[in-house]
CSV table of C-alpha atoms and ligand atoms in Angstrom, one decimal:
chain,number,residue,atom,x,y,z
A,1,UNK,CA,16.4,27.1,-9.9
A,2,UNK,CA,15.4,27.6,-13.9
A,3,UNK,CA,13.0,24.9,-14.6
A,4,UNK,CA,10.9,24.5,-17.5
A,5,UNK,CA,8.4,22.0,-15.6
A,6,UNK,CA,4.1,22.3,-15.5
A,7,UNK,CA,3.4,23.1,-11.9
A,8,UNK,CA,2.3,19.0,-11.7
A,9,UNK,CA,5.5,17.9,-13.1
A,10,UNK,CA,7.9,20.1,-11.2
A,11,UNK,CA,10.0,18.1,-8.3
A,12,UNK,CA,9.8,14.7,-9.5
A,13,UNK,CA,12.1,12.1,-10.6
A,14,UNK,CA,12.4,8.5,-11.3
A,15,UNK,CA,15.1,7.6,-8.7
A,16,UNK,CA,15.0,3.8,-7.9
A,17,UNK,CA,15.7,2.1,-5.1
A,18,UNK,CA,15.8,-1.4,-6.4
A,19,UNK,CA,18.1,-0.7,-9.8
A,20,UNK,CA,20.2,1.4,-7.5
A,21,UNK,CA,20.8,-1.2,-5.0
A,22,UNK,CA,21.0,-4.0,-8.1
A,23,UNK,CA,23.6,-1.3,-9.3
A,24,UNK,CA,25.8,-1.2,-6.2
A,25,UNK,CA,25.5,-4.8,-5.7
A,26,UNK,CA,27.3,-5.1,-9.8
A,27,UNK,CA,29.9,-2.4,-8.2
A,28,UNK,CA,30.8,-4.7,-5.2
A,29,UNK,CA,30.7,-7.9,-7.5
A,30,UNK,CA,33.5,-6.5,-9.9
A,31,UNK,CA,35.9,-5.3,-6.8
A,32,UNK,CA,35.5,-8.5,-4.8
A,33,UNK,CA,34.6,-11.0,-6.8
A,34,UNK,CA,30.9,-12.1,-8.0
A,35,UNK,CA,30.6,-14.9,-5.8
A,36,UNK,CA,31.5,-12.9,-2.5
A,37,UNK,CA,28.5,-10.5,-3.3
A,38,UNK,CA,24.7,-11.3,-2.6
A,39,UNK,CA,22.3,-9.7,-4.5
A,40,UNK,CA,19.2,-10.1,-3.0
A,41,UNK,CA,17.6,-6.9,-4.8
A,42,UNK,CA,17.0,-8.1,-8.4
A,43,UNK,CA,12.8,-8.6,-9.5
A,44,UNK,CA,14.2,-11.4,-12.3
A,45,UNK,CA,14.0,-15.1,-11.8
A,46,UNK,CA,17.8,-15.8,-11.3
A,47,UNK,CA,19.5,-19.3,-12.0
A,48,UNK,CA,21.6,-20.1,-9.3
A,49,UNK,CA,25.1,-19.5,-11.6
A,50,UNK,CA,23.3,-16.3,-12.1
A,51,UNK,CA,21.9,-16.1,-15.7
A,52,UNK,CA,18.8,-14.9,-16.0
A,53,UNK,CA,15.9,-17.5,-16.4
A,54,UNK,CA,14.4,-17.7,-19.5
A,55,UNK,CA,12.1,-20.4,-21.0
A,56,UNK,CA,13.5,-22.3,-23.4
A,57,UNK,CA,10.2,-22.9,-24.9
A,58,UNK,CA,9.3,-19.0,-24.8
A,59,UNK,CA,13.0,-18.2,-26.3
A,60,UNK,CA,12.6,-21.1,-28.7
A,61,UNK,CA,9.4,-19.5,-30.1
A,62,UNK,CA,10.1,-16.1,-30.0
A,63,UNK,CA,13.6,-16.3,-31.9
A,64,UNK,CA,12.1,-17.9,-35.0
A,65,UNK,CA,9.3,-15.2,-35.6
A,66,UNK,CA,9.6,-14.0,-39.2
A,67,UNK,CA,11.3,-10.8,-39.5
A,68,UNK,CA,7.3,-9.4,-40.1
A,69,UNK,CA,6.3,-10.7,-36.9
A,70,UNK,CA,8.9,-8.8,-35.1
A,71,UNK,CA,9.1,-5.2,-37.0
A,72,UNK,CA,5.4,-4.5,-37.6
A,73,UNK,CA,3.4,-2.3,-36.0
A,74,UNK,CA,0.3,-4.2,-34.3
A,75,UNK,CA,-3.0,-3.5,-33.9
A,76,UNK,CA,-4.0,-1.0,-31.1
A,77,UNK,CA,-5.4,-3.2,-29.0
A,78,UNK,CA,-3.2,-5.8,-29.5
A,79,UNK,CA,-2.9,-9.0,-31.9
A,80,UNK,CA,-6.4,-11.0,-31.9
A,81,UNK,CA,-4.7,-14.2,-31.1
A,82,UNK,CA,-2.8,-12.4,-28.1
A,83,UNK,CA,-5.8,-11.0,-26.8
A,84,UNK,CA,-7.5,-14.9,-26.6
A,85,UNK,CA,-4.6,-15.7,-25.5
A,86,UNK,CA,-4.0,-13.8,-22.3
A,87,UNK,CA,-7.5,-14.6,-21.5
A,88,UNK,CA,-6.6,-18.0,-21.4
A,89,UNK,CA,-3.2,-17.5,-19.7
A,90,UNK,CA,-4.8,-15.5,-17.0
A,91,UNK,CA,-7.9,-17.5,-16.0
A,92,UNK,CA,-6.7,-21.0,-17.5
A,93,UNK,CA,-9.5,-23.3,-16.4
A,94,UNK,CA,-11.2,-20.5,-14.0
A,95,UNK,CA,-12.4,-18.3,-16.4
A,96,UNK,CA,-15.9,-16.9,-14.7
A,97,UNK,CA,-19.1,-16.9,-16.0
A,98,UNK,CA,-19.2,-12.5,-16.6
A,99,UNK,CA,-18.7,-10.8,-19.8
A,100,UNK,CA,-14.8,-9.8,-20.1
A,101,UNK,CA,-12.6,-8.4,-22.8
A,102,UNK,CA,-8.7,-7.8,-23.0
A,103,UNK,CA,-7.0,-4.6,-24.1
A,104,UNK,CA,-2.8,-5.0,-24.7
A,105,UNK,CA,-1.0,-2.7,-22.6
A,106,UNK,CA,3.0,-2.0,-22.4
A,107,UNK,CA,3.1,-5.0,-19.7
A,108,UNK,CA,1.5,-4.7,-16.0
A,109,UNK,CA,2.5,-1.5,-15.5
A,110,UNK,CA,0.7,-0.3,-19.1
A,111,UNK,CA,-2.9,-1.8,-17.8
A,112,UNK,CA,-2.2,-0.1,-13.9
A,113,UNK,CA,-1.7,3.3,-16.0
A,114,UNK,CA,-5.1,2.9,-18.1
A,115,UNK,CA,-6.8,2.0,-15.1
A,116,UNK,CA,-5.8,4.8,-13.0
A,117,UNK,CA,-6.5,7.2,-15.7
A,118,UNK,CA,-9.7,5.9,-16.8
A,119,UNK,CA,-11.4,5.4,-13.3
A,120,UNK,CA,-10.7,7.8,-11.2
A,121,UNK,CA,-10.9,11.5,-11.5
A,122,UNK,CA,-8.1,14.2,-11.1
A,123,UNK,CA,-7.7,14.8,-7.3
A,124,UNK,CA,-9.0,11.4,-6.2
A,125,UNK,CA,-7.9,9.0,-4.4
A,126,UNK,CA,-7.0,5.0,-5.5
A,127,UNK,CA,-6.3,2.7,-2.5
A,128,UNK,CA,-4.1,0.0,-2.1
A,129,UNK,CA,-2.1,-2.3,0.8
A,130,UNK,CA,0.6,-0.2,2.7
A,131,UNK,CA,3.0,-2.8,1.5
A,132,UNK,CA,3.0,-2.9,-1.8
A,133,UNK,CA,5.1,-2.5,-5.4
A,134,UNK,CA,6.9,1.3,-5.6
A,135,UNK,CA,4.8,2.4,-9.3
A,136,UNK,CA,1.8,2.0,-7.8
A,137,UNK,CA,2.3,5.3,-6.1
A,138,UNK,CA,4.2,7.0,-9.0
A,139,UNK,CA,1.6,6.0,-11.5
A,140,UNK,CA,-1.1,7.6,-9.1
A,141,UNK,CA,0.9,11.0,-8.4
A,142,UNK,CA,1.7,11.6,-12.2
A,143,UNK,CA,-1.5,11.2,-13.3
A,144,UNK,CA,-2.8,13.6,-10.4
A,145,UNK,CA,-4.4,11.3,-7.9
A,146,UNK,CA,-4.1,11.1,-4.3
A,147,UNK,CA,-2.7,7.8,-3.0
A,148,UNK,CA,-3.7,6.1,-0.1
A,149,UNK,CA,-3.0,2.3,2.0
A,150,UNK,CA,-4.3,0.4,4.8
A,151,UNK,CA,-1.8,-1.8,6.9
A,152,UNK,CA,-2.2,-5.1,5.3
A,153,UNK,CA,-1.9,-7.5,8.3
A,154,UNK,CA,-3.8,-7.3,11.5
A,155,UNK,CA,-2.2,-7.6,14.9
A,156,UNK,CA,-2.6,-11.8,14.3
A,157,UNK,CA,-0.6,-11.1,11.3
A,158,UNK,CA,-4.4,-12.1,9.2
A,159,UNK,CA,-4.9,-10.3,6.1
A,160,UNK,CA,-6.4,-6.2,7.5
A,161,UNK,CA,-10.3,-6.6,6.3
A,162,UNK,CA,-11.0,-3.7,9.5
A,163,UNK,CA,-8.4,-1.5,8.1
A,164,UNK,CA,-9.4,-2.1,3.9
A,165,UNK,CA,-13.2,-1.1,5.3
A,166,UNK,CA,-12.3,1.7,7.5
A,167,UNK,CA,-10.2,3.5,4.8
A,168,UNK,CA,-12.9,2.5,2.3
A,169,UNK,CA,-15.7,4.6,4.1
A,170,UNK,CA,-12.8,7.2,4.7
A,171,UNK,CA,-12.4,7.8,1.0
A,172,UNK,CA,-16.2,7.2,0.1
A,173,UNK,CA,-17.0,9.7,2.2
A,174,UNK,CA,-15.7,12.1,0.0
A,175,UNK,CA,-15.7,10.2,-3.9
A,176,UNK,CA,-17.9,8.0,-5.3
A,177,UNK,CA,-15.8,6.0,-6.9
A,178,UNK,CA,-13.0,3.8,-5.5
A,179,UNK,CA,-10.0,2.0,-7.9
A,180,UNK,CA,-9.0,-0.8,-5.1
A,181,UNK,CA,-5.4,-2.5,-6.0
A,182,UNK,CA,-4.7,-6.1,-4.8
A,183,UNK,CA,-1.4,-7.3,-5.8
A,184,UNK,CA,-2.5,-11.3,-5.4
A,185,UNK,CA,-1.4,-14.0,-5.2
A,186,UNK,CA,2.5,-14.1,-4.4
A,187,UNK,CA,2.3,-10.7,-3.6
A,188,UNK,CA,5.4,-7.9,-4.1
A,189,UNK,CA,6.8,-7.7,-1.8
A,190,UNK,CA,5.8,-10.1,1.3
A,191,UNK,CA,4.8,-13.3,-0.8
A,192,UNK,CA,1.7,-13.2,0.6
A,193,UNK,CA,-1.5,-14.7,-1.3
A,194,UNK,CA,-5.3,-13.6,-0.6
A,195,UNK,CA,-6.9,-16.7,0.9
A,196,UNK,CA,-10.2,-18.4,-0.4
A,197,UNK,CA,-11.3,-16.4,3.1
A,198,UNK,CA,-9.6,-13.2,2.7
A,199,UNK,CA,-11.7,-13.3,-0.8
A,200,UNK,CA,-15.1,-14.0,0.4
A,201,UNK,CA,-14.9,-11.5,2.9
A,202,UNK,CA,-13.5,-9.2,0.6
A,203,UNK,CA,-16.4,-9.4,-1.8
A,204,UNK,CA,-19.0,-9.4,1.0
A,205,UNK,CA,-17.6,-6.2,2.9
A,206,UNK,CA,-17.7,-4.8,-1.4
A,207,UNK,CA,-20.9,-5.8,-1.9
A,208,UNK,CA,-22.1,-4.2,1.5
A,209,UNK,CA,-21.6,-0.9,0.1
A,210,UNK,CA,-24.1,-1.6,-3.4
A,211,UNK,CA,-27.0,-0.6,-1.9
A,212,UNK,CA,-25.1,3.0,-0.8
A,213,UNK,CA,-26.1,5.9,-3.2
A,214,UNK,CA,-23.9,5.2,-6.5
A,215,UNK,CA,-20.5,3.7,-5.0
A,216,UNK,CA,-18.4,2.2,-7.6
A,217,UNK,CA,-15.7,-0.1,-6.9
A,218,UNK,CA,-12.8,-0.8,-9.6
A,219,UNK,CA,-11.4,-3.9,-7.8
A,220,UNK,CA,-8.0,-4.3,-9.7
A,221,UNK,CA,-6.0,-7.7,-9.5
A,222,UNK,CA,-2.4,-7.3,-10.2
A,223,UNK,CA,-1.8,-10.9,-11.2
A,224,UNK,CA,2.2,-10.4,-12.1
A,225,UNK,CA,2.8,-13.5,-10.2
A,226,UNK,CA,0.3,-15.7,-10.5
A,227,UNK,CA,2.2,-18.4,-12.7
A,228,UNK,CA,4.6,-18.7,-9.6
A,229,UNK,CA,1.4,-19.0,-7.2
A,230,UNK,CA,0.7,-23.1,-7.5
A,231,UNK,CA,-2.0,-25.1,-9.3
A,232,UNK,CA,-4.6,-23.7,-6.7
A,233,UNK,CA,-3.9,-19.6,-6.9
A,234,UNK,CA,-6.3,-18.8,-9.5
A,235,UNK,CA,-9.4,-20.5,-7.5
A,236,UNK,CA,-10.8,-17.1,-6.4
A,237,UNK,CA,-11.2,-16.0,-10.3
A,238,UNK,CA,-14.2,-18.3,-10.2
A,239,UNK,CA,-15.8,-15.8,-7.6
A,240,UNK,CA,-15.9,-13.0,-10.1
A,241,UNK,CA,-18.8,-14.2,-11.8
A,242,UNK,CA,-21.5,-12.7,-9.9
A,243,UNK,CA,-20.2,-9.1,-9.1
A,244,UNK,CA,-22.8,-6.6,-8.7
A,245,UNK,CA,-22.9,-4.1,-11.4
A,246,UNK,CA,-21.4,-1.6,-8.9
A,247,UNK,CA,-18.2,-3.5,-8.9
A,248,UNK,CA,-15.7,-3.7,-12.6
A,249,UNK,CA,-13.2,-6.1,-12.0
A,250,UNK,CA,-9.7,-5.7,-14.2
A,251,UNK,CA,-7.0,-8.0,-13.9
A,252,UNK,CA,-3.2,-7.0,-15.4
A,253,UNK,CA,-1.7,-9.8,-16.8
A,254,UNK,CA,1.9,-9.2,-17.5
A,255,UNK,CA,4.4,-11.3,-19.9
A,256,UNK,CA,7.4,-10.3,-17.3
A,257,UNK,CA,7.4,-12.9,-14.8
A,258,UNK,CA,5.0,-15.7,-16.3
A,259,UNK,CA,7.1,-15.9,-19.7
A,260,UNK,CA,10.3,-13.8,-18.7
A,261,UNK,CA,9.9,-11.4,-21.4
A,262,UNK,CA,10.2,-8.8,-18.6
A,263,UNK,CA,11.7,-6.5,-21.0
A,264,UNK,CA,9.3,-6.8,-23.8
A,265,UNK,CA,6.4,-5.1,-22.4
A,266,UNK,CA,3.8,-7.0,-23.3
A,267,UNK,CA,0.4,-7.4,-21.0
A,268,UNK,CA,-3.0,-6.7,-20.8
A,269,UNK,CA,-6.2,-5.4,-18.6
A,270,UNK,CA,-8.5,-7.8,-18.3
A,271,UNK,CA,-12.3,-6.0,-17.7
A,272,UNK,CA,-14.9,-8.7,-16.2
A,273,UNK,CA,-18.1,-7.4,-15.4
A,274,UNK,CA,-21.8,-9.7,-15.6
A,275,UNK,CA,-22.8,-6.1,-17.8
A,276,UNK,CA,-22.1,-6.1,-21.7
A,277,UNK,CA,-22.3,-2.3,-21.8
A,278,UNK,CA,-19.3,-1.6,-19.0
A,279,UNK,CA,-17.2,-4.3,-21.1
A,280,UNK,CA,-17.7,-2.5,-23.7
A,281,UNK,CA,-17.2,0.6,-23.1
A,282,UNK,CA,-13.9,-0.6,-20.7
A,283,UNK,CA,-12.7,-1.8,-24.7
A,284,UNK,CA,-13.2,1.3,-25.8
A,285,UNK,CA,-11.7,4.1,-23.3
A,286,UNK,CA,-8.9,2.0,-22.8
A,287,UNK,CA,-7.9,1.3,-26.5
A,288,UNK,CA,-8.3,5.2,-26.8
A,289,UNK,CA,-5.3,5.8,-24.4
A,290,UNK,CA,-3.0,2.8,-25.6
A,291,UNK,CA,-3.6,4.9,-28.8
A,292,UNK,CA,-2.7,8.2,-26.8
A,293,UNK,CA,-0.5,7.3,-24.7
A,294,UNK,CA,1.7,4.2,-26.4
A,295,UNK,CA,0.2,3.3,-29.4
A,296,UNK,CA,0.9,-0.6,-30.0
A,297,UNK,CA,2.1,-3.1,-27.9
A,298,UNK,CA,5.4,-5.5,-29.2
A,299,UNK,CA,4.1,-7.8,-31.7
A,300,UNK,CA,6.7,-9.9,-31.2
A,301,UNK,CA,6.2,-10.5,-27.7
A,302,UNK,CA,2.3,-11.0,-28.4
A,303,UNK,CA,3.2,-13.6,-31.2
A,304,UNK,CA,5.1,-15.5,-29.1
A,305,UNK,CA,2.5,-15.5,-26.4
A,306,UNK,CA,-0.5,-16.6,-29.1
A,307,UNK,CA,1.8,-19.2,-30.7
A,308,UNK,CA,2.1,-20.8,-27.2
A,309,UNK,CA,-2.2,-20.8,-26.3
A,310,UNK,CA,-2.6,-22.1,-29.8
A,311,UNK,CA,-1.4,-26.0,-28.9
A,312,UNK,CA,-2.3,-27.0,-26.1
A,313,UNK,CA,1.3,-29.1,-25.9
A,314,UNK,CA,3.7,-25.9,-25.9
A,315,UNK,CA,1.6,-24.9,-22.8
A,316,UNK,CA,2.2,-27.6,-21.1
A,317,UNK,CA,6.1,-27.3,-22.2
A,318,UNK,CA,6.2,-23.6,-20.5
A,319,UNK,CA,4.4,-24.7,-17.9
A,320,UNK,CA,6.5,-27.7,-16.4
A,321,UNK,CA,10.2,-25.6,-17.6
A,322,UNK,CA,8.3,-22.4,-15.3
A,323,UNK,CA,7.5,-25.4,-12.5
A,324,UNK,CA,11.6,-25.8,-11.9
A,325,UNK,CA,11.9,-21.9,-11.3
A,326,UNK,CA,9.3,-22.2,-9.2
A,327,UNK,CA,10.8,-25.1,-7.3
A,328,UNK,CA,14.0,-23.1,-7.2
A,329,UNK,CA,12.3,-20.3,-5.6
A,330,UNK,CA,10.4,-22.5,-3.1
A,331,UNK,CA,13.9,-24.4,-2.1
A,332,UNK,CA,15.2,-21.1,-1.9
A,333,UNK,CA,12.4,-19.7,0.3
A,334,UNK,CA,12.2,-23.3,1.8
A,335,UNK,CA,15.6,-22.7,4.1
A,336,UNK,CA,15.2,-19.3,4.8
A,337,UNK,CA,12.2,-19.1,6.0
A,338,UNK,CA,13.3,-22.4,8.5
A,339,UNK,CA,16.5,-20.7,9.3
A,340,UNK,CA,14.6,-17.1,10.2
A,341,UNK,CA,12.3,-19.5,12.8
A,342,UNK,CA,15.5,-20.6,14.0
A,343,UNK,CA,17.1,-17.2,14.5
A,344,UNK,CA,13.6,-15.8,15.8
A,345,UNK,CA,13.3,-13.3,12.8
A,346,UNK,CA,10.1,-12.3,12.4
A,347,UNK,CA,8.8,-12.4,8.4
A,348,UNK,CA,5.6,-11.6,6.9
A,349,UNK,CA,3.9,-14.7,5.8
A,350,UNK,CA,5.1,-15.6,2.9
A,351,UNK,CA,3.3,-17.8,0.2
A,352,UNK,CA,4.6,-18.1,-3.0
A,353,UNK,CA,7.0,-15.7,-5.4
A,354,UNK,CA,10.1,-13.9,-6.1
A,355,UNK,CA,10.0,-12.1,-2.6
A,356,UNK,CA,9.9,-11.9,1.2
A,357,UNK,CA,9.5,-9.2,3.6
A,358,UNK,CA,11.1,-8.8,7.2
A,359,UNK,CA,9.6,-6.0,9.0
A,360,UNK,CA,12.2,-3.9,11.0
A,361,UNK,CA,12.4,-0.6,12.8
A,362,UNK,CA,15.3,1.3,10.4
A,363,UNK,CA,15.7,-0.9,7.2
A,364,UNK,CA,17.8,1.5,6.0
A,365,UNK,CA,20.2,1.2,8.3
A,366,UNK,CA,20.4,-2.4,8.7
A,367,UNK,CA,20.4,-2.8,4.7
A,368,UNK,CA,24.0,-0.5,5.3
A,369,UNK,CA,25.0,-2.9,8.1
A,370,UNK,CA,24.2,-5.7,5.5
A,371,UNK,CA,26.2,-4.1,2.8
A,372,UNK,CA,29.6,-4.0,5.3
A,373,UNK,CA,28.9,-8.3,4.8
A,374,UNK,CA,28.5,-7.6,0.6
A,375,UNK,CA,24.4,-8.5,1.0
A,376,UNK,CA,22.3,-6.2,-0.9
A,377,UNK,CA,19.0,-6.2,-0.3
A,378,UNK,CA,16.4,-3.0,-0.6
A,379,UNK,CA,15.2,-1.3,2.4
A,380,UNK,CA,11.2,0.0,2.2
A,381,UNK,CA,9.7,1.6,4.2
A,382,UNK,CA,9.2,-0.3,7.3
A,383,UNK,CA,11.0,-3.5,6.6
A,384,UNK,CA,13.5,-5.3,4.2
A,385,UNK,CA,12.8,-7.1,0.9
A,386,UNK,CA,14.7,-9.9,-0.4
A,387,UNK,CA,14.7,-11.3,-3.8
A,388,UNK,CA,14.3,-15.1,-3.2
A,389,UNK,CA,13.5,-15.0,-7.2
A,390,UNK,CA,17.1,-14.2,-7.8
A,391,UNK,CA,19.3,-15.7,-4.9
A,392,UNK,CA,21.5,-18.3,-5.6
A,393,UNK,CA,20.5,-21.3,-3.7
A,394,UNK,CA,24.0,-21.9,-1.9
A,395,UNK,CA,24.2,-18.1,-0.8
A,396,UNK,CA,20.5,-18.6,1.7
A,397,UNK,CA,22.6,-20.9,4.0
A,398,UNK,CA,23.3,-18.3,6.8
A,399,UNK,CA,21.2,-15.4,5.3
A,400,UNK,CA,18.2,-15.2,8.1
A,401,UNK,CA,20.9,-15.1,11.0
A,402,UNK,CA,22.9,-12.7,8.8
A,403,UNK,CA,19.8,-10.5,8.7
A,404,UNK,CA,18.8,-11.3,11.8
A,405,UNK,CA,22.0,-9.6,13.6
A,406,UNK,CA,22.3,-6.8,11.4
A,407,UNK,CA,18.7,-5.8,12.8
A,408,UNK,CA,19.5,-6.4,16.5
A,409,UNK,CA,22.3,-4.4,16.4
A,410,UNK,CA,20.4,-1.5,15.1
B,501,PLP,C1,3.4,-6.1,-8.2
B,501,PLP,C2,3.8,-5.9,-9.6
B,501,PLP,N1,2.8,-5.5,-10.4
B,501,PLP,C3,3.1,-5.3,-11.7
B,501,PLP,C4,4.3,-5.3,-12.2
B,501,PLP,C5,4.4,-5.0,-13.6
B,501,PLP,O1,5.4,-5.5,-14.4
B,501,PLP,P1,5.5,-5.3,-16.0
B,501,PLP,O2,5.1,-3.9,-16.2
B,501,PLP,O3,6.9,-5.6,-16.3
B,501,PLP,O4,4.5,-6.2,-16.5
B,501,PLP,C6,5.4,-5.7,-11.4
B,501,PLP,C7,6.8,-5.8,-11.8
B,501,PLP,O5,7.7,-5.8,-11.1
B,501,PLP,C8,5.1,-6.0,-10.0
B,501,PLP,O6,6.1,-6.3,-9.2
């Protein structure tokens, strides 16, 4: 085959399962009818007639920014204001006692692509849980690294500390330096959220490993969902006040799911480390590749984000108008997860957020058997995911038992 590709470029391409099944869902919808189809692929907060949730308060805001708020460029890394504010929107009233900075990145996945490039070297490897969100693995293998998981739950279905500490003296063994992803709370895709448990025995087994040579941990927290987690999910932040200096936490906060700008790529890494110079210098690598890599961030989507943080009332607006999606997603959540007991369908243990997980021997064949009954849903690798975010409410009726027979048969 002529191909133009580098030898690390050569082979790949962005095929996706989700916006393909999302896509054949649409196709179905048209030729039968909208309300005949389920669509249980989408990662969007749904209303149950379909239209795509957005915060009044958020839309409100963002659609009377002055024309200079929404065509200028920005700074590099990112609009003051912004930058405050994400703090704020990502530790509200848990912010720990550490030195931390924010750096805007092209949403979530902007901040997962600085910290992959920035602390690991060519040829190593980042760790994460074998379940977990698709990029995570394509952001690793384009920029070079290896990419490795642990099976997240244990045989009692717990979260896998063994397994997390067994591949961590597997990869230390060879690196000296580990970037450790935790998707938490309301994790893509089983809904599961680290426990106040799962956290202290997280940090311990962490800490074990400080008085080891010069082991590094980056301990990233993927907090896409956080705003869909409850009043208690961001307890654990507190914890992150007394790392020792061989651990940098960064959290990516995204703008997708907590103020449904999904589209507008806004986020941000958040460095937090009890050492002035690794904040620092975390500001200053990772403004350098924004600058290579993206340049600015959408202002607009920024504004609208420091407009909110800057009275404390329009917080509270977005806050209760997000509390009825998340009611809708619990409700929705609510009867599936009573109707799977029911049917004896076994589910990971789901939490909070826009999905759910059944584990099953050929997902891919039972997502097909599922399609015969117009239900969409996308098959990983060892299970099926279903979008609980995007369901309408009087489709779950009948779901788990629907899902339930299409994996016995197979
Ligand atoms: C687990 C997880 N992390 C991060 C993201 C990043 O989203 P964005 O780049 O839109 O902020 C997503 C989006 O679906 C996600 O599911």
């Amino acid at each position: 085959m002529l191909s133009f590709a580098a030898s690390h470029a050569k082979g790949k391409s962005a095929a996706d399962k989700i916006f393909d099944t999302v896509m054949a869902a649409n196709k179905a919808g048209a030729k039968y009818g909208k309300d005949k189809v389920v669509n249980a692929a989408p990662g969007t907060f749904l209303q149950d007639d379909g239209q795509i949730g957005f915060l009044p308060t958020v839309e409100k805001i963002y659609r009377s920014l002055p024309p200079g708020e929404i065509v200028s460029y920005a700074p590099i890394a990112g609009i003051p204001d912004y930058l405050d504010a994400a703090m704020t929107a990502a530790f509200r009233e848990y912010r720990p006692e550490a030195y931390a900075k924010a750096v805007a990145t092209v949403g979530g996945t902007g901040a997962l692509h600085n910290i992959v490039n920035n602390y690991s070297e060519i040829g190593d490897t980042v760790l994460t849980t074998e379940w977990c969100w698709g990029p995570y693995r394509s952001i690793c293998e384009d920029l070079q690294r290896k990419f490795a998981t642990f099976a997240m739950f244990d045989e009692a279905g717990l979260f896998n500390i063994q397994g997390l500490t067994a591949k961590i003296d597997e990869i230390l063994a060879k690196q000296e330096r580990l970037v450790l992803i935790l998707n938490t709370p309301a994790h893509n895709p089983t809904g599961y959220s680290l426990s106040e448990a799962d956290w202290n025995t997280i940090l311990a087994k962490l800490k074990e490993y400080t008085g080891r040579g010069r082991r590094q941990f980056i301990l990233v927290i993927d907090i896409a969902y956080i705003d869909y987690a409850g009043q208690d999910s961001r307890q654990f932040l507190k914890k992150l006040s007394a790392l020792p200096e061989n651990i940098l936490a960064v959290l990516t906060f995204s703008m997708s799911k907590g103020y449904t700008l999904y589209g507008q790529r806004a986020g941000a890494m958040i460095g937090v480390s009890r050492f002035r110079e690794v904040i620092e210098e975390f500001d200053n690598i990772n403004q350098y590749s924004c600058r290579a890599t993206w340049s600015n961030v959408n202002r607009a989507a920024m504004r609208t984000l420091a407009t909110i943080y800057q009275e404390s009332g329009l917080v509270q607006q977005v806050d209760s108008e997000r509390q009825q999606y998340v009611l809708k997603i619990n409700e929705r959540a609510g009867i599936f997860t009573a109707e799977a007991q029911a049917a004896g369908l076994e589910m990971y243990p789901y939490k909070a957020g826009f999905f759910l997980t059944i584990p099953c021997i050929d997902p891919g064949r039972s997502c097909r058997k599922l399609e015969e009954e117009l239900i969409f849903a996308v098959a990983l690798g060892k299970g099926i995911r279903l979008s609980v975010c995007a369901i309408p409410t009087p489709q779950i009726p009948g779901l788990a038992g629907k899902v339930a027979a299409a994996i016995c048969e197979i």
